[in-house]
PDB file of C-alpha atoms and ligand atoms in Angstrom:
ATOM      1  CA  UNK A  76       0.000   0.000   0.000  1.00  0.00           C
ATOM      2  CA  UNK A  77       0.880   3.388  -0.576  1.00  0.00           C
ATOM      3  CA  UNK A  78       2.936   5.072   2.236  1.00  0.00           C
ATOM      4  CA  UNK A  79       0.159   7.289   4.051  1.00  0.00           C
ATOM      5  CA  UNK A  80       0.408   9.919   6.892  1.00  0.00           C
ATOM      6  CA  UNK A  81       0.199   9.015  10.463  1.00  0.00           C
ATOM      7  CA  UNK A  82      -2.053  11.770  11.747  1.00  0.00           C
ATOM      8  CA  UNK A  83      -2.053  10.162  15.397  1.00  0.00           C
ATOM      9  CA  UNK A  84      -0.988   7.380  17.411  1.00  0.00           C
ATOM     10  CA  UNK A  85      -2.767   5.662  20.842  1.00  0.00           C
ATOM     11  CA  UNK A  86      -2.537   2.661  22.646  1.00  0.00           C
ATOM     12  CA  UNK A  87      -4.515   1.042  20.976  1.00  0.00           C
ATOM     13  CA  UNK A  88      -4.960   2.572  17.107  1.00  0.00           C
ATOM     14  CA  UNK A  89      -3.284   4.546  14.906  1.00  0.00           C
ATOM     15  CA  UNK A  90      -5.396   7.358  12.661  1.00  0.00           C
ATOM     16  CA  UNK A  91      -4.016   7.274   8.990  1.00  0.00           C
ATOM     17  CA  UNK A  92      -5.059  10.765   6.301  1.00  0.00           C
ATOM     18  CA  UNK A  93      -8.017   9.884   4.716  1.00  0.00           C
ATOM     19  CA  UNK A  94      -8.812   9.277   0.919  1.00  0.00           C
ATOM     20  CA  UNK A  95     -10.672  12.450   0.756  1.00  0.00           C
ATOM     21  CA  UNK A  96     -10.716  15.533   3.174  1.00  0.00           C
ATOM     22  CA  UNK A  97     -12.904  15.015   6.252  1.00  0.00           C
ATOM     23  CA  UNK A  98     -11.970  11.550   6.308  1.00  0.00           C
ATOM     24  CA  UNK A  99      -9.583   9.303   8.129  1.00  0.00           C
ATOM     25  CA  UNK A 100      -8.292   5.706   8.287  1.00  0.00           C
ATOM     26  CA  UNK A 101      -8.458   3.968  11.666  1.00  0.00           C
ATOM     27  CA  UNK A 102      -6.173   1.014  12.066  1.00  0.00           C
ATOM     28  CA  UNK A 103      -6.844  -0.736  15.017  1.00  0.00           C
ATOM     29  CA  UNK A 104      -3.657  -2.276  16.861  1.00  0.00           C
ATOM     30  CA  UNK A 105      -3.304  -5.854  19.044  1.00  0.00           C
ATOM     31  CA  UNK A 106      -1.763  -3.726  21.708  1.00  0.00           C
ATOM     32  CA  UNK A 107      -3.630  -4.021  25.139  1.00  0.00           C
ATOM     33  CA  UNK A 108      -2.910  -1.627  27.917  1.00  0.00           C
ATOM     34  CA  UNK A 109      -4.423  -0.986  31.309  1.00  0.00           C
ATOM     35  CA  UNK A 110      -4.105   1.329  34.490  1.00  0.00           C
ATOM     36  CA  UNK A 111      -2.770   3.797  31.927  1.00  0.00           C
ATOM     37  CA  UNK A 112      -0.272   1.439  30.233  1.00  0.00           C
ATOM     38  CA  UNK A 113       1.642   0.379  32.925  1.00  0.00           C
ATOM     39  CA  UNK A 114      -0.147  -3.135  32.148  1.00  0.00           C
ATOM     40  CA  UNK A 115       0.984  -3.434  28.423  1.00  0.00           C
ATOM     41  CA  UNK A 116       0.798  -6.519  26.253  1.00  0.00           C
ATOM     42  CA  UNK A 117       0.043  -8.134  22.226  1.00  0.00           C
ATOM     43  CA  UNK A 118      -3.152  -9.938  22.134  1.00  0.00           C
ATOM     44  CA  UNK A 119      -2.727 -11.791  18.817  1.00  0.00           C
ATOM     45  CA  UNK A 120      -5.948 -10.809  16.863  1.00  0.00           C
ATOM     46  CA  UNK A 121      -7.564  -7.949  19.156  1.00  0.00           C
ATOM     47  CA  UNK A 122      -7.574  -5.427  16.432  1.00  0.00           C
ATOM     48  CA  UNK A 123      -9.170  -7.652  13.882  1.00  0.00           C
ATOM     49  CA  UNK A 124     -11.839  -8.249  16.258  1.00  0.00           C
ATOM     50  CA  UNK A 125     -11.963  -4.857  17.604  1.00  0.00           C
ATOM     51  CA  UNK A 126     -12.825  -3.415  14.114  1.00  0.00           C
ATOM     52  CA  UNK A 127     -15.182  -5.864  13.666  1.00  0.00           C
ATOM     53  CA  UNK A 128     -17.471  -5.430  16.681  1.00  0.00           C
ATOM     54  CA  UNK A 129     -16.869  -1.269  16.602  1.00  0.00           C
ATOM     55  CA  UNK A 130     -18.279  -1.450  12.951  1.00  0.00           C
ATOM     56  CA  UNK A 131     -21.099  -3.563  14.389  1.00  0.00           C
ATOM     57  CA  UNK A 132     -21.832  -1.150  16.953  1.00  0.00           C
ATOM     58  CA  UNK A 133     -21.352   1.982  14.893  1.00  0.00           C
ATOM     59  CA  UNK A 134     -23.064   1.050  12.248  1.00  0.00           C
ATOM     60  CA  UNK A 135     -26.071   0.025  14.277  1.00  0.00           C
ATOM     61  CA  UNK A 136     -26.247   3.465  15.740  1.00  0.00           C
ATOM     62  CA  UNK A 137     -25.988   4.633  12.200  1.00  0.00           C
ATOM     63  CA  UNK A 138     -29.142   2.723  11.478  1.00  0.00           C
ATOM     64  CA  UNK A 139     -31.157   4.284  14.152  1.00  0.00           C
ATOM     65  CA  UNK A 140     -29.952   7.802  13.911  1.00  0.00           C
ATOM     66  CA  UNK A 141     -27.477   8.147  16.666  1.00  0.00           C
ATOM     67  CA  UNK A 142     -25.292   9.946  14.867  1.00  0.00           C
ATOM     68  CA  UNK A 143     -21.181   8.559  15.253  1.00  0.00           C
ATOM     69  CA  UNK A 144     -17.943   9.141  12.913  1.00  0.00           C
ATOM     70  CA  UNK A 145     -18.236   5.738  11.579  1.00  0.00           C
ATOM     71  CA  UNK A 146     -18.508   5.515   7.431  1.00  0.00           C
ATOM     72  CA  UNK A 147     -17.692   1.791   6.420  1.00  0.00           C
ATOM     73  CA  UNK A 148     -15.139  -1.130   7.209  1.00  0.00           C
ATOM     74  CA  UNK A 149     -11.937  -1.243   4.953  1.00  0.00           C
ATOM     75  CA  UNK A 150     -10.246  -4.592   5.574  1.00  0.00           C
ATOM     76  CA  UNK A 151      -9.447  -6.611   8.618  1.00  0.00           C
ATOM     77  CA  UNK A 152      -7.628  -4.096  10.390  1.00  0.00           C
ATOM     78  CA  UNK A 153      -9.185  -1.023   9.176  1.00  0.00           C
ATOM     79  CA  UNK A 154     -12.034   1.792   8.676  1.00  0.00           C
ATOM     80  CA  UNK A 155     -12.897   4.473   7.296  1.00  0.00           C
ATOM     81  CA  UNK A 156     -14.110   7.652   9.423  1.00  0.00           C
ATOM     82  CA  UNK A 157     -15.316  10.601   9.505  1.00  0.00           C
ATOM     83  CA  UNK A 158     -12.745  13.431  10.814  1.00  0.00           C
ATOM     84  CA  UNK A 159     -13.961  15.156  14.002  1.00  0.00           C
ATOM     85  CA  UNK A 160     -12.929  17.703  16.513  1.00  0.00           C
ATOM     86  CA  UNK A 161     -12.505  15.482  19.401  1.00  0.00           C
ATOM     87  CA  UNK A 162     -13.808  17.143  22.809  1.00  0.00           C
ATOM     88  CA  UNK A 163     -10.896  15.817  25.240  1.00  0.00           C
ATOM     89  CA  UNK A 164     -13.396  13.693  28.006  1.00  0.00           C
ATOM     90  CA  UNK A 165     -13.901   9.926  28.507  1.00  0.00           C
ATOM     91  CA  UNK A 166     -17.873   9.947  28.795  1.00  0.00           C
ATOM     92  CA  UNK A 167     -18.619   7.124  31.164  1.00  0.00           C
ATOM     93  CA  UNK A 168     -22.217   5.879  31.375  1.00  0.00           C
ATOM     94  CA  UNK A 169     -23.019   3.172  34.178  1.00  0.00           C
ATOM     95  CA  UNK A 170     -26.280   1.028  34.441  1.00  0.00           C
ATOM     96  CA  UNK A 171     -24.607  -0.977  37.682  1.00  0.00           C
ATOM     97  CA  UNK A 172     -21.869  -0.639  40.042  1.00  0.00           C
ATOM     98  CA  UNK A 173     -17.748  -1.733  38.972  1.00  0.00           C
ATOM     99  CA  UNK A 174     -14.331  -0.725  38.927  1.00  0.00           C
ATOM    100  CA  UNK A 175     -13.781   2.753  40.071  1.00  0.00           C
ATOM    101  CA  UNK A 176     -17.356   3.488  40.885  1.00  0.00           C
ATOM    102  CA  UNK A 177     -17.566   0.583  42.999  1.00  0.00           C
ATOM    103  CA  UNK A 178     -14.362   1.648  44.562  1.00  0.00           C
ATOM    104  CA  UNK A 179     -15.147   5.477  45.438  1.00  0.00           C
ATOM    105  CA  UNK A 180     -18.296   4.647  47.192  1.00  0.00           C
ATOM    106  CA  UNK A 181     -18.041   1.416  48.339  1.00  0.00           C
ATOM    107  CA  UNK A 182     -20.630  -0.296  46.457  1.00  0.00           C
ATOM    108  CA  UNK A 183     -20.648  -4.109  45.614  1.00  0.00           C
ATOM    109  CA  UNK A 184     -19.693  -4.658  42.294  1.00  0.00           C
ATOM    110  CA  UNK A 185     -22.866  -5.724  40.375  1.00  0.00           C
ATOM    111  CA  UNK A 186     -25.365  -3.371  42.245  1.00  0.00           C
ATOM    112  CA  UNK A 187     -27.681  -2.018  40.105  1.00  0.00           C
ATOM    113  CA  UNK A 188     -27.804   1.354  39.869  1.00  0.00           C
ATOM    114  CA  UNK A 189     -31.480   3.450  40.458  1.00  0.00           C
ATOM    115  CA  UNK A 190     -30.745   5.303  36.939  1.00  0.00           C
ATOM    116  CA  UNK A 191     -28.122   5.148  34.124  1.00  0.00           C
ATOM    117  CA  UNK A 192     -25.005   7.501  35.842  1.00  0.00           C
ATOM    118  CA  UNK A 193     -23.084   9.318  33.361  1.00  0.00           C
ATOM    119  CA  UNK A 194     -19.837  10.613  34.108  1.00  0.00           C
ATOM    120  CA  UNK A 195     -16.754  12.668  32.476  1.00  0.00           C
ATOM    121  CA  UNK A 196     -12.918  12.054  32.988  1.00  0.00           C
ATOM    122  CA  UNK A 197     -10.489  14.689  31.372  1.00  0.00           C
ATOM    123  CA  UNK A 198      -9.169  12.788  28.602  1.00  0.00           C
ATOM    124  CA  UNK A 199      -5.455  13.249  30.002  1.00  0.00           C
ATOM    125  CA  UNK A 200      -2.901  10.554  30.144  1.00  0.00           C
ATOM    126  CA  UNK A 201      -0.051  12.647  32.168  1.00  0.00           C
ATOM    127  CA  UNK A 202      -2.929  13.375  34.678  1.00  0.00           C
ATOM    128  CA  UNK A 203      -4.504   9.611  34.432  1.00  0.00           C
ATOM    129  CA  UNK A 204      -7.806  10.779  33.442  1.00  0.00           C
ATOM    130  CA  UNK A 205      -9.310  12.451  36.211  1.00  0.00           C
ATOM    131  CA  UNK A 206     -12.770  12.465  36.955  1.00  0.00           C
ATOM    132  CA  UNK A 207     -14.310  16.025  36.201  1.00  0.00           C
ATOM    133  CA  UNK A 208     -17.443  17.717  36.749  1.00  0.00           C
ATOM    134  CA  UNK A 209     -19.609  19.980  34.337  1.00  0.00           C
ATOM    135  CA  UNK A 210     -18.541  22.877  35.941  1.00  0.00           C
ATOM    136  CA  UNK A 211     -15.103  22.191  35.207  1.00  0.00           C
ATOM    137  CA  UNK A 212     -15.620  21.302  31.617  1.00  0.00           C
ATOM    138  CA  UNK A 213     -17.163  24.692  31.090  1.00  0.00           C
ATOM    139  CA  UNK A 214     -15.294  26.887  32.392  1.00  0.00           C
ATOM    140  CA  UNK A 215     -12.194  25.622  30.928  1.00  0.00           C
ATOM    141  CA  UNK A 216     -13.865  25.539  27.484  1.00  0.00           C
ATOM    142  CA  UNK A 217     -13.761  22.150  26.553  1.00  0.00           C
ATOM    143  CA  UNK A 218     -17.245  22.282  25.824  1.00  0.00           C
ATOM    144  CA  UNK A 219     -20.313  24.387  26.593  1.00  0.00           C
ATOM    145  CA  UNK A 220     -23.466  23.716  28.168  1.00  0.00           C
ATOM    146  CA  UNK A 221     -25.353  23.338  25.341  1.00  0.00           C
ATOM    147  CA  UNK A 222     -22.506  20.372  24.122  1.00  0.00           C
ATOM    148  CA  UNK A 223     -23.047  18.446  26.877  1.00  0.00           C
ATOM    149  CA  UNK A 224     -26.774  18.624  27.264  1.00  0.00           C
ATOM    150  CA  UNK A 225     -26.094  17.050  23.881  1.00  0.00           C
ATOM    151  CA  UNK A 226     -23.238  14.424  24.918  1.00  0.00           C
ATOM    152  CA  UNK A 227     -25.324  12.993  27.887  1.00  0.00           C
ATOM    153  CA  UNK A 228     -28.594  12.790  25.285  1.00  0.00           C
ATOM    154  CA  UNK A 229     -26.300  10.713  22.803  1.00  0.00           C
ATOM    155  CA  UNK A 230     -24.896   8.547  25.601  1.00  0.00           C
ATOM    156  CA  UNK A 231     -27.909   7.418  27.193  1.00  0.00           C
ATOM    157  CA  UNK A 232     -28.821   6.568  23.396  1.00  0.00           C
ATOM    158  CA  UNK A 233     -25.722   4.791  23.086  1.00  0.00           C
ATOM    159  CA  UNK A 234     -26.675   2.698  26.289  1.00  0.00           C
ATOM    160  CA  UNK A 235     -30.284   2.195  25.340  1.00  0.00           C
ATOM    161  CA  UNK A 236     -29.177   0.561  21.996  1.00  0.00           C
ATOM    162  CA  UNK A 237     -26.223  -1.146  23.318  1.00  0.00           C
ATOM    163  CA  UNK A 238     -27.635  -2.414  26.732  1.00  0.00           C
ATOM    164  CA  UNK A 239     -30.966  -4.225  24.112  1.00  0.00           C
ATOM    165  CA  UNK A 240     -28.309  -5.506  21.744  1.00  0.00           C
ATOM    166  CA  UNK A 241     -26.361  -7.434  24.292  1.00  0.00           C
ATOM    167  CA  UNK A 242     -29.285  -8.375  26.441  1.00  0.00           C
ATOM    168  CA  UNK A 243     -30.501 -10.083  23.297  1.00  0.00           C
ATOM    169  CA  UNK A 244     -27.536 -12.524  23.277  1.00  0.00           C
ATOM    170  CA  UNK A 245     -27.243 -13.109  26.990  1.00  0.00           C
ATOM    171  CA  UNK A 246     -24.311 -10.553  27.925  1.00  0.00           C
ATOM    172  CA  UNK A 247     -25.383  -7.352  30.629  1.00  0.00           C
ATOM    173  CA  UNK A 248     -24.112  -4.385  29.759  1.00  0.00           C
ATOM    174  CA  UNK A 249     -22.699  -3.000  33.002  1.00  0.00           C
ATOM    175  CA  UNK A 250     -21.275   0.087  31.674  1.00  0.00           C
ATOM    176  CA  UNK A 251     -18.845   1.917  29.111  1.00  0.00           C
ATOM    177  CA  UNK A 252     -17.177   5.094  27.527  1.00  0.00           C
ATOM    178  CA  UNK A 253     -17.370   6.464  24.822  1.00  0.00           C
ATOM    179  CA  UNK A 254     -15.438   9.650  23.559  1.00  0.00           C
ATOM    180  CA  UNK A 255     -17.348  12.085  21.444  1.00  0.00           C
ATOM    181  CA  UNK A 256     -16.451  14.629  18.719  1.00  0.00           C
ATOM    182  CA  UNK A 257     -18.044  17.670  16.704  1.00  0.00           C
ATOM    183  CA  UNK A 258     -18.711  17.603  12.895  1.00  0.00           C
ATOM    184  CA  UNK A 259     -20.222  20.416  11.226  1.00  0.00           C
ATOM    185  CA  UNK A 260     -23.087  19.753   8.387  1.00  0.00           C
ATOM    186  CA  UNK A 261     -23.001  22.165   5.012  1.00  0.00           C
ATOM    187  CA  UNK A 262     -25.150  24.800   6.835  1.00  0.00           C
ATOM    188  CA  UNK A 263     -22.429  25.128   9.416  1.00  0.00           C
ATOM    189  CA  UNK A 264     -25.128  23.437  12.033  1.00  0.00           C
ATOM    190  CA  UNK A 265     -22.962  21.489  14.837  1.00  0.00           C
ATOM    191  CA  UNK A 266     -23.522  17.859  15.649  1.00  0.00           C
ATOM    192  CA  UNK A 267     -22.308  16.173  18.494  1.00  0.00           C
ATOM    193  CA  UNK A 268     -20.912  12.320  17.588  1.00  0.00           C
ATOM    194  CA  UNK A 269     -19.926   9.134  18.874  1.00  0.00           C
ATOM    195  CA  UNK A 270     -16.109   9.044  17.710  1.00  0.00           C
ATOM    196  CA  UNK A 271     -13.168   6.701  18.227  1.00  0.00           C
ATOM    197  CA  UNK A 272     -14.297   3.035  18.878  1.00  0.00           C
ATOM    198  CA  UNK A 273     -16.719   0.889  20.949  1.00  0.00           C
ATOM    199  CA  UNK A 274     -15.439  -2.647  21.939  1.00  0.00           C
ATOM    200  CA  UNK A 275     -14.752  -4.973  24.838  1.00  0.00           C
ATOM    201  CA  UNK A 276     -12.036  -2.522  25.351  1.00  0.00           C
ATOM    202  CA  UNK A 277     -14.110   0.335  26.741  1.00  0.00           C
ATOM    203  CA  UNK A 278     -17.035  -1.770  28.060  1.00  0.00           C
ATOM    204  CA  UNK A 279     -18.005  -3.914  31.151  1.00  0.00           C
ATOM    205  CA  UNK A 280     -19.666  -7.057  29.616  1.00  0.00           C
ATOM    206  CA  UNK A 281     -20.742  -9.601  32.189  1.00  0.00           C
ATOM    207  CA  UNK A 282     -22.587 -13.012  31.019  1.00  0.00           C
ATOM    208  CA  UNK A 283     -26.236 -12.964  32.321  1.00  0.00           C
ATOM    209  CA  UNK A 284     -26.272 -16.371  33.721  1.00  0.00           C
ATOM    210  CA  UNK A 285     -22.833 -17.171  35.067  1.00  0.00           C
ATOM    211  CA  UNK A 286     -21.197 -13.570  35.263  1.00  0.00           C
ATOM    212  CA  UNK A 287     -18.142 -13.986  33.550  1.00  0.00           C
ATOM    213  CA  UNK A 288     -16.470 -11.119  32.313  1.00  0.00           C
ATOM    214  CA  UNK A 289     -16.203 -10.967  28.658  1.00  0.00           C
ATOM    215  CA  UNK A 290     -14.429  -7.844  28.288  1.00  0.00           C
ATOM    216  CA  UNK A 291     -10.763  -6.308  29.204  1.00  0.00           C
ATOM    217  CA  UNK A 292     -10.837  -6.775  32.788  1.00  0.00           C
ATOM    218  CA  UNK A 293     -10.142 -10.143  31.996  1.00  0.00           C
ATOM    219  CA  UNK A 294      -6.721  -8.960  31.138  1.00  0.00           C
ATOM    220  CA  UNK A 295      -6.914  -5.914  33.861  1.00  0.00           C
ATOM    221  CA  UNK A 296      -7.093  -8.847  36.456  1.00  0.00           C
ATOM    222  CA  UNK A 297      -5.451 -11.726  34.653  1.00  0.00           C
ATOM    223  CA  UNK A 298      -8.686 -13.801  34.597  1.00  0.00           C
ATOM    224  CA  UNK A 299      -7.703 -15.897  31.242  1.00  0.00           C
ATOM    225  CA  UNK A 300      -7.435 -15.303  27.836  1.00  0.00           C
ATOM    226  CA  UNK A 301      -8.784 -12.348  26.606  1.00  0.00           C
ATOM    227  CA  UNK A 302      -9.167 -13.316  22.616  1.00  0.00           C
ATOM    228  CA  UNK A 303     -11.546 -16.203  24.128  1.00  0.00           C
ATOM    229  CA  UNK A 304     -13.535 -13.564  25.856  1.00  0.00           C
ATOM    230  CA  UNK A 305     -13.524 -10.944  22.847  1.00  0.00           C
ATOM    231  CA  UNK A 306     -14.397 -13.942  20.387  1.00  0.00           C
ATOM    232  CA  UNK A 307     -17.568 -15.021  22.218  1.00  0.00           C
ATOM    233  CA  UNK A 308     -18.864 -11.310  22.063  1.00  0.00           C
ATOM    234  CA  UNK A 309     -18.219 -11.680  18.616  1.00  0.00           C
ATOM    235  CA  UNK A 310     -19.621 -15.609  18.168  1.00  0.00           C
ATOM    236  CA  UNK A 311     -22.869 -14.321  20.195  1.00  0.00           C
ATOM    237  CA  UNK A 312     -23.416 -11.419  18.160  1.00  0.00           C
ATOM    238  CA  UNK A 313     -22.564 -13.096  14.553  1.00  0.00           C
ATOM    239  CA  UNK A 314     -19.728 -10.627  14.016  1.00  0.00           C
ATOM    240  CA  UNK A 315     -16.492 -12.482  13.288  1.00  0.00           C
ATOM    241  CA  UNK A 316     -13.718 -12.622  10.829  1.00  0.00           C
ATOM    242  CA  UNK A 317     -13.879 -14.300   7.740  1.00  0.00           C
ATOM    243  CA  UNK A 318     -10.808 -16.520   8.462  1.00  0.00           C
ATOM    244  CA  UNK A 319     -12.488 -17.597  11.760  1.00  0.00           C
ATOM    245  CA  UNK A 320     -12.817 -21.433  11.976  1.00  0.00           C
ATOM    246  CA  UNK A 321     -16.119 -21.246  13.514  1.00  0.00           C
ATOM    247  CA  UNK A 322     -18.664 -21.617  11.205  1.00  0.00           C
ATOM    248  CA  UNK A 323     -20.396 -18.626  10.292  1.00  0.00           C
ATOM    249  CA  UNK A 324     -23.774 -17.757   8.419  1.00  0.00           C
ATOM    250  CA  UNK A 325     -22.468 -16.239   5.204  1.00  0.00           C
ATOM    251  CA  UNK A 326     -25.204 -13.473   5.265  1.00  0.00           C
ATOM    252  CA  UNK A 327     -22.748 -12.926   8.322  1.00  0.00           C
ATOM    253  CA  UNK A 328     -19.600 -12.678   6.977  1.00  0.00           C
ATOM    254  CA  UNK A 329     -19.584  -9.131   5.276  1.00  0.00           C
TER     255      UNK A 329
HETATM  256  P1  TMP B 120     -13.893   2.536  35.568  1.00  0.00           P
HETATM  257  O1  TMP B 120     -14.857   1.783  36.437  1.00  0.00           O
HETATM  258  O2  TMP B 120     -12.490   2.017  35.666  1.00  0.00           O
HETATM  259  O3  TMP B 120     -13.987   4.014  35.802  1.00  0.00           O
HETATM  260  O4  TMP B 120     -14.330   2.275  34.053  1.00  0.00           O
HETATM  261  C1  TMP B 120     -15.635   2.579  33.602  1.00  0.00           C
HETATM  262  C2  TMP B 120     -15.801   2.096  32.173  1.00  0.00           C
HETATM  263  O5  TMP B 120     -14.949   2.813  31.300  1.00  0.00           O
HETATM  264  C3  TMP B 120     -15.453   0.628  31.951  1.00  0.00           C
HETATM  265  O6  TMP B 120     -16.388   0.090  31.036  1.00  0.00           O
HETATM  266  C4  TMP B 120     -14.090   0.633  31.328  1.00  0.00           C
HETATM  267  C5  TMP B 120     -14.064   1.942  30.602  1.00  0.00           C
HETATM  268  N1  TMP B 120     -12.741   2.558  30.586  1.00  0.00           N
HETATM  269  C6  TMP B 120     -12.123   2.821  29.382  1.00  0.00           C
HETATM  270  O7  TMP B 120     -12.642   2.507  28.314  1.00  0.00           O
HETATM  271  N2  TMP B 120     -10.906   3.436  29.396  1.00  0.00           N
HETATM  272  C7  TMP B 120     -10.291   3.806  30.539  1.00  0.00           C
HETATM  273  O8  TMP B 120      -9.188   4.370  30.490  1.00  0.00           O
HETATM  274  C8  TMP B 120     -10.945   3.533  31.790  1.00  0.00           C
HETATM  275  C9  TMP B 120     -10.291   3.899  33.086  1.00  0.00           C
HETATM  276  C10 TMP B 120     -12.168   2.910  31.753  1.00  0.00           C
HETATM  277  N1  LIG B 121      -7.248   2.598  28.651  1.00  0.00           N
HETATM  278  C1  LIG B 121      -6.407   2.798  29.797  1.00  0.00           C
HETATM  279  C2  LIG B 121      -5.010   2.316  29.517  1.00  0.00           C
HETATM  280  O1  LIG B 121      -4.565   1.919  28.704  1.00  0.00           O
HETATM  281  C3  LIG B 121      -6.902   2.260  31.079  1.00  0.00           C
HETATM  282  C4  LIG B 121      -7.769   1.036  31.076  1.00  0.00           C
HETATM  283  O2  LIG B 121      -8.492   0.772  30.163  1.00  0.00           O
HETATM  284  O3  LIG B 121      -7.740   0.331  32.110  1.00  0.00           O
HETATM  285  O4  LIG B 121      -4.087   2.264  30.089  1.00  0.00           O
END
């Protein structure tokens, strides 16, 4: 392939220039980190299977008109996106008690919660994300009011559609983050969207029944393979790679 330009590097993906202008490539890496990379490690196959359940979920809030960054799949490894002005915050939405929320106030992990919490960490590695409040986020500009009236709308979206799509094949959705960007349409008229990537990466998947954690805490907290977890979200939900060797409807495969 052509030698492109690197626009920006993460953890986990690299963003590539774009065919045309608004657009970029996202290449999703096998690279796993956790507690801000001081837990680093290659999970053979992650980013395959990353791309392929982030262009699942994407696309699905596509269909319904939740708006995200998402335009189409490009290979194994890669998509094409829209470009957007990324608003620096982890958005955080909860539907029970885990990890840090669990943590700060003591609650059992697994508690439901009485409402969907959403919350807002300053997208900051030096810092370690700290959590932030709106009144923070305003008056340093990172967004205005208005933004985030529209951020916590598309989030609880976001959780809606995701929290019926994984009900339906037996996983809970305990809760997840999402980063968000703007885009502006041809009359200049801002629109808040869901940007970078949903996966097992950014979300707390427990199985209904038996409560095993099909998601990266597995590899947070060393609790076996995490390509075994990622690939039954991906078996469940009839999203896997081509090359997988478990059989597949072929309506599926695409
Ligand atoms: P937390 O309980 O550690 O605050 O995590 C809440 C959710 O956010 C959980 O689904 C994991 C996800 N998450 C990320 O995607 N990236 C991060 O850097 C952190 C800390 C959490
Ligand atoms: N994404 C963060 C990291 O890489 C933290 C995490 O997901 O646990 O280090």
């Amino acid at each position: 392939m052509a030698r492109r330009k690197k626009v920006y590097e993460g953890k986990a993906k690299i963003l590539y220039e774009g065919p045309e202008p608004g657009t970029l490539i996202q290449y999703f890496k096998d690279d796993a980190t956790a507690f801000n990379a001081q837990k680093v490690e290659v999970i053979e196959g992650k980013g395959v299977l990353n791309n392929r359940l982030s262009e699942f979920f994407m696309q699905g809030l596509n269909d319904i008109g939740v708006p995200t960054h998402f335009i189409r799949r490009i290979n194994m490894r890669e998509q094409l996106i829209r470009q957007v002005e990324m608003i620096p915050l982890e958005v955080v939405v909860r539907n029970s008690a885990a990890g840090s929320l669990s943590k700060r106030l003591g609650l059992e992990e697994g508690t439901p919660l009485p409402r969907p919490i959403v919350e807002f960490y300053f997208k900051d590695d030096k810092l370690g994300d700290p959590m932030v409040a709106e009144e923070h986020i305003i008056a340093f500009g990172w967004a205005t009011q208005q933004d985030l009236d529209d951020v916590v709308a598309l989030a609880l979206r976001v959780n809606d559609f995701l929290s019926g799509v994984m009900m339906g094949v037996g996983i809970r959705l305990v809760d997840f983050k999402i980063e968000v960007g703007r885009i502006w349409d041809e009359n200049d008229y801002q629109r808040i969207v869901v940007a970078d990537e949903i996966s097992p990466d950014s979300c707390r998947l427990w199985d209904v029944k038996t409560g095993q954690k099909l998601d990266k805490d597995v590899f947070r907290h060393d609790l076996g393979s995490l390509s075994d977890a990622y690939s039954e979200v991906a078996r469940r939900l009839g999203v896997l790679p081509a090359a997988t060797p478990v059989p597949v409807k072929p309506s599926l495969i695409n």
